[in-house]
CSV table of C-alpha atoms in Angstrom, one decimal:
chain,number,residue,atom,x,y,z
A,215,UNK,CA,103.5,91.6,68.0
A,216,UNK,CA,104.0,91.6,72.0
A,217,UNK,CA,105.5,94.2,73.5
A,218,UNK,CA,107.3,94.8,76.7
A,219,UNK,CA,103.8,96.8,78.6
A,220,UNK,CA,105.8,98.1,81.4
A,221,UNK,CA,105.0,101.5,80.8
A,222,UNK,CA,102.5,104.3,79.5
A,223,UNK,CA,104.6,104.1,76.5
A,224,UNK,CA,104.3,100.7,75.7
A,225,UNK,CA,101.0,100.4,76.2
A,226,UNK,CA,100.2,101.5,72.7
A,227,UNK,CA,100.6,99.3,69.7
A,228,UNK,CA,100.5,100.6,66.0
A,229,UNK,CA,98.2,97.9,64.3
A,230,UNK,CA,97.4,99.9,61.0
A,231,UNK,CA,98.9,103.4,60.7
A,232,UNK,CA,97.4,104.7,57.1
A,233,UNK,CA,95.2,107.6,57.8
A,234,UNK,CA,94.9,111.5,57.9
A,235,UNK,CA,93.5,113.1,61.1
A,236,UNK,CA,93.2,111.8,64.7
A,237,UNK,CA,93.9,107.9,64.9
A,238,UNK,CA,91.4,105.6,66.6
A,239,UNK,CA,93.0,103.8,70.0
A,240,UNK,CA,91.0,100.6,71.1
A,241,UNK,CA,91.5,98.9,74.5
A,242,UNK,CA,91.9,95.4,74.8
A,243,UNK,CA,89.6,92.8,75.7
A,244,UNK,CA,89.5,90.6,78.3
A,245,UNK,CA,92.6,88.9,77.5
A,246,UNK,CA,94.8,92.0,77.8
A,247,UNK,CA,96.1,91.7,74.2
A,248,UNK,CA,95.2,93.2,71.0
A,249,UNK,CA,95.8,90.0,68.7
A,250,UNK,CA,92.7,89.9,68.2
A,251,UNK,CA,92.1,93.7,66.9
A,252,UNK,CA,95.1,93.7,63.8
A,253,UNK,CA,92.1,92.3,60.8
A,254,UNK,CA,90.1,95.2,62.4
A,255,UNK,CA,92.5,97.3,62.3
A,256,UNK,CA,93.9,96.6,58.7
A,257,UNK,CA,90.2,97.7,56.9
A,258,UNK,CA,90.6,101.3,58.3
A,259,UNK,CA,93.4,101.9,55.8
A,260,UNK,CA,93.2,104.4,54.7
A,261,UNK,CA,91.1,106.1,56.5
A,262,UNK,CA,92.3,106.3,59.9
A,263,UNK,CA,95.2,105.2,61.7
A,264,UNK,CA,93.9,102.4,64.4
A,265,UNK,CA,96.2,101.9,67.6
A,266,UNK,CA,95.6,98.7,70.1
A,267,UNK,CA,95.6,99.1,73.8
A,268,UNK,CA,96.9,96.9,75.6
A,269,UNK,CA,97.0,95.6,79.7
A,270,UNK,CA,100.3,96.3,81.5
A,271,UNK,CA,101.2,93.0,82.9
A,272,UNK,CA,101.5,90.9,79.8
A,273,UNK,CA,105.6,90.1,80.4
A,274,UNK,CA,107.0,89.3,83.6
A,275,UNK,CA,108.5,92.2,85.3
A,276,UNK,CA,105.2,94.1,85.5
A,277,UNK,CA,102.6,93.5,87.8
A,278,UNK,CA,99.2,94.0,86.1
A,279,UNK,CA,96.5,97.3,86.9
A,280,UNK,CA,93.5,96.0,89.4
A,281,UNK,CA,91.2,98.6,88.7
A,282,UNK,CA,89.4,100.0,86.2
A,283,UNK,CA,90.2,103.8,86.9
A,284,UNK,CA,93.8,102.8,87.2
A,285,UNK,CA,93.7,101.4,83.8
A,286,UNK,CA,92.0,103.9,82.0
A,287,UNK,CA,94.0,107.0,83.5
A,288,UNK,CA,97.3,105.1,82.1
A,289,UNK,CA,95.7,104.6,79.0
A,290,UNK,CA,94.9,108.6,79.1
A,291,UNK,CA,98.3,109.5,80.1
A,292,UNK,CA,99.3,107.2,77.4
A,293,UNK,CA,97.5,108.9,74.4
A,294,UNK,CA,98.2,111.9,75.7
A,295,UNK,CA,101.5,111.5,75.5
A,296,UNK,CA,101.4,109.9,71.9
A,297,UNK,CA,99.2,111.9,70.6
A,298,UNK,CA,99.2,115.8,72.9
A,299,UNK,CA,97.2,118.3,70.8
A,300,UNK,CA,94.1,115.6,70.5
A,301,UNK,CA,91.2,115.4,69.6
A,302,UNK,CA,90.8,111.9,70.1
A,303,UNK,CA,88.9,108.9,69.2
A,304,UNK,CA,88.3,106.2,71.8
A,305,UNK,CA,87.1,102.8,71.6
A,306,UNK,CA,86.6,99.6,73.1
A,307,UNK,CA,86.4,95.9,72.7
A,308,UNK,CA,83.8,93.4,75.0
A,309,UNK,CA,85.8,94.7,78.3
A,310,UNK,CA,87.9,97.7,77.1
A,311,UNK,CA,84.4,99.3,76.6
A,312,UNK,CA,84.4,99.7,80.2
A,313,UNK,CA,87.2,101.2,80.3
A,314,UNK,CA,87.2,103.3,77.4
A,315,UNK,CA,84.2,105.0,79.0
A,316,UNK,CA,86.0,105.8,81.7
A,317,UNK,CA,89.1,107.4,79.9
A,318,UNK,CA,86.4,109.7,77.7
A,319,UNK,CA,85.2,111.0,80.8
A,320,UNK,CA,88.7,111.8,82.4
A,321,UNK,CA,89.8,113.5,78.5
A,322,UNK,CA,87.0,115.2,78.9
A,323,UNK,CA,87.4,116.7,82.6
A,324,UNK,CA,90.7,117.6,81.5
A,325,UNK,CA,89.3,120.2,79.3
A,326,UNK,CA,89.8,118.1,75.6
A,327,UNK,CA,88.2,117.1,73.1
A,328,UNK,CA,86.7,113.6,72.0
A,329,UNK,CA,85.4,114.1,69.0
A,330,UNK,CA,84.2,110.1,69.2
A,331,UNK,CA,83.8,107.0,71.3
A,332,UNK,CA,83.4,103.2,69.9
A,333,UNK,CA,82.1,101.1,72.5
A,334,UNK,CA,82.3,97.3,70.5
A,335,UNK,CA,79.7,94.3,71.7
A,336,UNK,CA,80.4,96.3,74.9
A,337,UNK,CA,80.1,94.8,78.4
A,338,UNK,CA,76.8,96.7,79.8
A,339,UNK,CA,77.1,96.7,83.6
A,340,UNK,CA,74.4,95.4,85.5
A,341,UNK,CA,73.0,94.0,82.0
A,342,UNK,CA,72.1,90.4,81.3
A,343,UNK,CA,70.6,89.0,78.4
A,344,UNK,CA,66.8,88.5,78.9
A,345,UNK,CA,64.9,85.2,78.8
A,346,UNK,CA,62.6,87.0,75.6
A,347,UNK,CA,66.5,86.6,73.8
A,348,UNK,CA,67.5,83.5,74.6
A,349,UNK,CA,63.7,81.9,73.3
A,350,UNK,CA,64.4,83.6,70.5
A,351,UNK,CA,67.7,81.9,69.7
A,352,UNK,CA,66.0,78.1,70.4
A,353,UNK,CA,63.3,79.0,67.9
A,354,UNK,CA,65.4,79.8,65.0
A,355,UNK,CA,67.2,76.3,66.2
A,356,UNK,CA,64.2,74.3,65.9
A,357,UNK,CA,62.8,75.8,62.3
A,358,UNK,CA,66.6,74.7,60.7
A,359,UNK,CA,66.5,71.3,59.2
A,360,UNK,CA,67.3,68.5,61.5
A,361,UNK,CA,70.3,67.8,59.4
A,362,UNK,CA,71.9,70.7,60.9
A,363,UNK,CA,69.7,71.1,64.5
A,364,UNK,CA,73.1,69.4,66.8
A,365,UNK,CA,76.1,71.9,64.8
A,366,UNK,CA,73.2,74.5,64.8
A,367,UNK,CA,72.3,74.1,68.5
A,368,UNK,CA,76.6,74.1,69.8
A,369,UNK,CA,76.6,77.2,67.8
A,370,UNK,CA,73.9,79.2,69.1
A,371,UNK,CA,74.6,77.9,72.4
A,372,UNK,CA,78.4,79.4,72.3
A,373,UNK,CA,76.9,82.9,71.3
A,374,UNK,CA,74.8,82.5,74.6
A,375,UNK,CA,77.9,81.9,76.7
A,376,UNK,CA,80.2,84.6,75.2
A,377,UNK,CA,78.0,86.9,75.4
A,378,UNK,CA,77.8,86.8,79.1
A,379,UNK,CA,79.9,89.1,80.7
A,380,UNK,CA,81.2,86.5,83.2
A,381,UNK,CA,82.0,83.7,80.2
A,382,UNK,CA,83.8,86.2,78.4
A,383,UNK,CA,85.7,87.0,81.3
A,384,UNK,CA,86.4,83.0,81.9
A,385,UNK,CA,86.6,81.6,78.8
A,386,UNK,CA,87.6,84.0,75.9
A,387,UNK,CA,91.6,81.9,74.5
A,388,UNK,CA,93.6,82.7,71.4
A,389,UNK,CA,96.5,81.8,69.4
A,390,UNK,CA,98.1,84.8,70.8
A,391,UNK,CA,98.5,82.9,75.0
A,392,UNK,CA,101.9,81.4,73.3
A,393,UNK,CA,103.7,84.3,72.8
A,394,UNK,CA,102.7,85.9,76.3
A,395,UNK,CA,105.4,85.2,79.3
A,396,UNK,CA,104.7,82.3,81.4
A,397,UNK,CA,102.0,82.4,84.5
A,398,UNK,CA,101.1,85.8,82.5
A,399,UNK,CA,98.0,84.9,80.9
A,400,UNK,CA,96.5,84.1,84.1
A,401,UNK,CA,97.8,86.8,86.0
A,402,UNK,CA,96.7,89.7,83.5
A,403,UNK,CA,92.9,87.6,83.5
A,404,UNK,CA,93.0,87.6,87.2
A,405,UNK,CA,93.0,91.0,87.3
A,406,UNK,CA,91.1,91.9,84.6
A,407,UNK,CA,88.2,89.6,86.1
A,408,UNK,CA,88.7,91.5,90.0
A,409,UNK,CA,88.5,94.7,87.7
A,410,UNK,CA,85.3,93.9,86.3
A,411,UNK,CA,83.7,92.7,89.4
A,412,UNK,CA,84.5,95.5,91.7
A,413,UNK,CA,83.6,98.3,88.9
A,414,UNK,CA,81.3,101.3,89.7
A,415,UNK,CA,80.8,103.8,86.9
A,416,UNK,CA,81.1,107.3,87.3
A,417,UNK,CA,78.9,108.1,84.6
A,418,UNK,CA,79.2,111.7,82.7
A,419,UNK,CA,81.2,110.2,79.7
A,420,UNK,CA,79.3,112.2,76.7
A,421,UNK,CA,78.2,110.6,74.0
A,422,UNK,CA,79.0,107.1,72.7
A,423,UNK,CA,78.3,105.1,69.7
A,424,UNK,CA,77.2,101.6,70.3
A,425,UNK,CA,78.2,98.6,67.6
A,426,UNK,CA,76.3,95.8,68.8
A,427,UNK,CA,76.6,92.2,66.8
A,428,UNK,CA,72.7,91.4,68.1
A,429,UNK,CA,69.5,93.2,68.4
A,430,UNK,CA,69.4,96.0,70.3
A,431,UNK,CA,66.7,96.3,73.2
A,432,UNK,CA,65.6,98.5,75.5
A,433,UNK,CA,66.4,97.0,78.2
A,434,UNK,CA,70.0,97.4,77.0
A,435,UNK,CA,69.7,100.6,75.7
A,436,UNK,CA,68.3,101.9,79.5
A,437,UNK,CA,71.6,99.9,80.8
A,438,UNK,CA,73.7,102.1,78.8
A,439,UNK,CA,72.1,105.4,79.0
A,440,UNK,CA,72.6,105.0,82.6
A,441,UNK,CA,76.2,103.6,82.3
A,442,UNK,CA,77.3,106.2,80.4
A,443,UNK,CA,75.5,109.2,81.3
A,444,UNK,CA,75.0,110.3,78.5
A,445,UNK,CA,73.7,109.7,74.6
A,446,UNK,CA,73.7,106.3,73.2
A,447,UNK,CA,74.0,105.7,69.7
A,448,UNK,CA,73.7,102.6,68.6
A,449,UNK,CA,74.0,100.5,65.3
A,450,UNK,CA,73.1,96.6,64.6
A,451,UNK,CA,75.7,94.7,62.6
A,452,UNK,CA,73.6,91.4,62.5
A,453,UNK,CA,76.5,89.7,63.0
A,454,UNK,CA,77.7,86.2,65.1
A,455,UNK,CA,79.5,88.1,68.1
A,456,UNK,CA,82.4,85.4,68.5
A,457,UNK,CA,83.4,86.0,64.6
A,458,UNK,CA,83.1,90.1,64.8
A,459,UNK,CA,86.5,90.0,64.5
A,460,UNK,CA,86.6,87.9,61.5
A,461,UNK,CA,85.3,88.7,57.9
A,462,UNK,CA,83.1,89.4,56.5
A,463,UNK,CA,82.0,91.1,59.8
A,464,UNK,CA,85.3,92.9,60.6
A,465,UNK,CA,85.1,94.5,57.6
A,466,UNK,CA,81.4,95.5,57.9
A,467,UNK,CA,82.2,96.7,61.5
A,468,UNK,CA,85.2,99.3,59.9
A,469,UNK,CA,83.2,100.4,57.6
A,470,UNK,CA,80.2,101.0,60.2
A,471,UNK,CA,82.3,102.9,62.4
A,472,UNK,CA,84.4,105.4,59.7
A,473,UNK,CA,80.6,106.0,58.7
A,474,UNK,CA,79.6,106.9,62.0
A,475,UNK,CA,82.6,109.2,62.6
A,476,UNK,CA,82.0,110.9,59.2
A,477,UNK,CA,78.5,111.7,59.7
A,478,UNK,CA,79.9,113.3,63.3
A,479,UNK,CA,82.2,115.1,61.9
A,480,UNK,CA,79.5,116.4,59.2
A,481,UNK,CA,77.5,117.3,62.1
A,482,UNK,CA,80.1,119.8,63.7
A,483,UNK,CA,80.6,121.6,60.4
């Protein structure tokens, strides 16, 4: 459902809440919404309790956060307020990775604990797919049958797009633009896009656990490390990143990231 994101309270919708312990909260995307987190959500039952983030600015009395920093110190005073005593798991989706960086690092300067950070096919600033990537896509085109080479080739080609930072930011629509108020959708992507463009990170966010649908190169991995400031963990899912969301891969993707929190939390004992 939509609700009225006018303040830190509402910024925080219940999307599966079967679980013992902390819950996981996941920013949006680049649409502002969390539509597109609830099949996610539902495989961490029962696990863990999984709460979407999502943008102020999404009904019409509320004028949308420009920056970065802005967002994720609502989204802190948000969880904070929802959930005091911590510790807390943070994650984020495409975009929200950027900015559940950021709110990690300010938990963390505030003297709490986050016992664990999901960045999801995260938006690596300063991070472009190489040309080495994009060969390697045409030649598993070309070696299908030619039966299949034009659906093949749109599909490959759409994974190239959305997984540019920029495209995502342009072109990522859902069922979910209906239900939002009207001259909204535009509004929250407006700023979501200025936000993206005019971000600087601040680094000194601890470790983070990287679930990436592709493989995982070093080129990216140096991106992060320096994005983050800190450890990069990072797990291949082998799966198409426009259907992450979608099962069989959402489920895989739960089941990745309760493993990863496990072996954490086994690691602290």
């Amino acid at each position: 459902r939509l609700i009225d994101s006018g303040g830190t309270d509402d910024v925080i919708v219940p999307l599966q809440l079967e679980g013992s312990g902390p819950p996981l909260y996941c920013v949006h995307a680049h649409m502002g919404h969390v539509f597109n987190l609830r099949l996610l959500a539902t495989h961490f039952a029962p696990r863990t309790a999984f709460y979407g983030i999502q943008a102020i600015g999404l009904t019409e009395d509320h004028p949308p956060l420009e920056t970065i920093g802005e967002m994720a110190a609502t989204y802190v005073q948000a969880i904070r307020q929802h959930y005091p005593s911590g510790p807390y798991l943070v994650g984020g989706y495409c975009f929200g990775s950027l900015v559940a960086v950021e709110m990690a690092r300010l938990l963390r300067q505030q003297g709490l604990v986050v016992e664990f950070v999901a960045l999801i096919d995260p938006d690596i600033p300063g991070y472009h797919a190489t040309k080495r990537q994009t060969l390697d896509i045409l030649r598993n085109i070309l070696r299908q049958p030619s039966g299949e080479l034009v659906r093949s080739a749109a599909r490959r080609f759409l994974q190239i797009v959305k997984a540019s930072p920029r495209a995502r930011l342009r072109g990522q629509q859902t069922t979910s633009n209906a239900a939002l108020a009207p001259g909204q959708h535009t509004r929250v992507e407006q700023a979501i896009r200025s936000a993206h463009q005019n971000f600087h990170p601040s680094g000194g966010a601890g470790p983070v656990h990287v679930f990436s649908p592709q493989r995982w190169t070093q080129s990216a991995q140096a991106a992060c490390e320096k994005w983050v400031g800190g450890e990069v963990h990072v797990i291949e899912l082998n799966a198409p990143p426009q259907d992450m969301m979608r099962d069989p891969w959402a489920r895989q993707l739960s089941d990745a990231i309760c493993l990863q929190l496990e072996e954490v939390r086994r690691g602290r004992r």
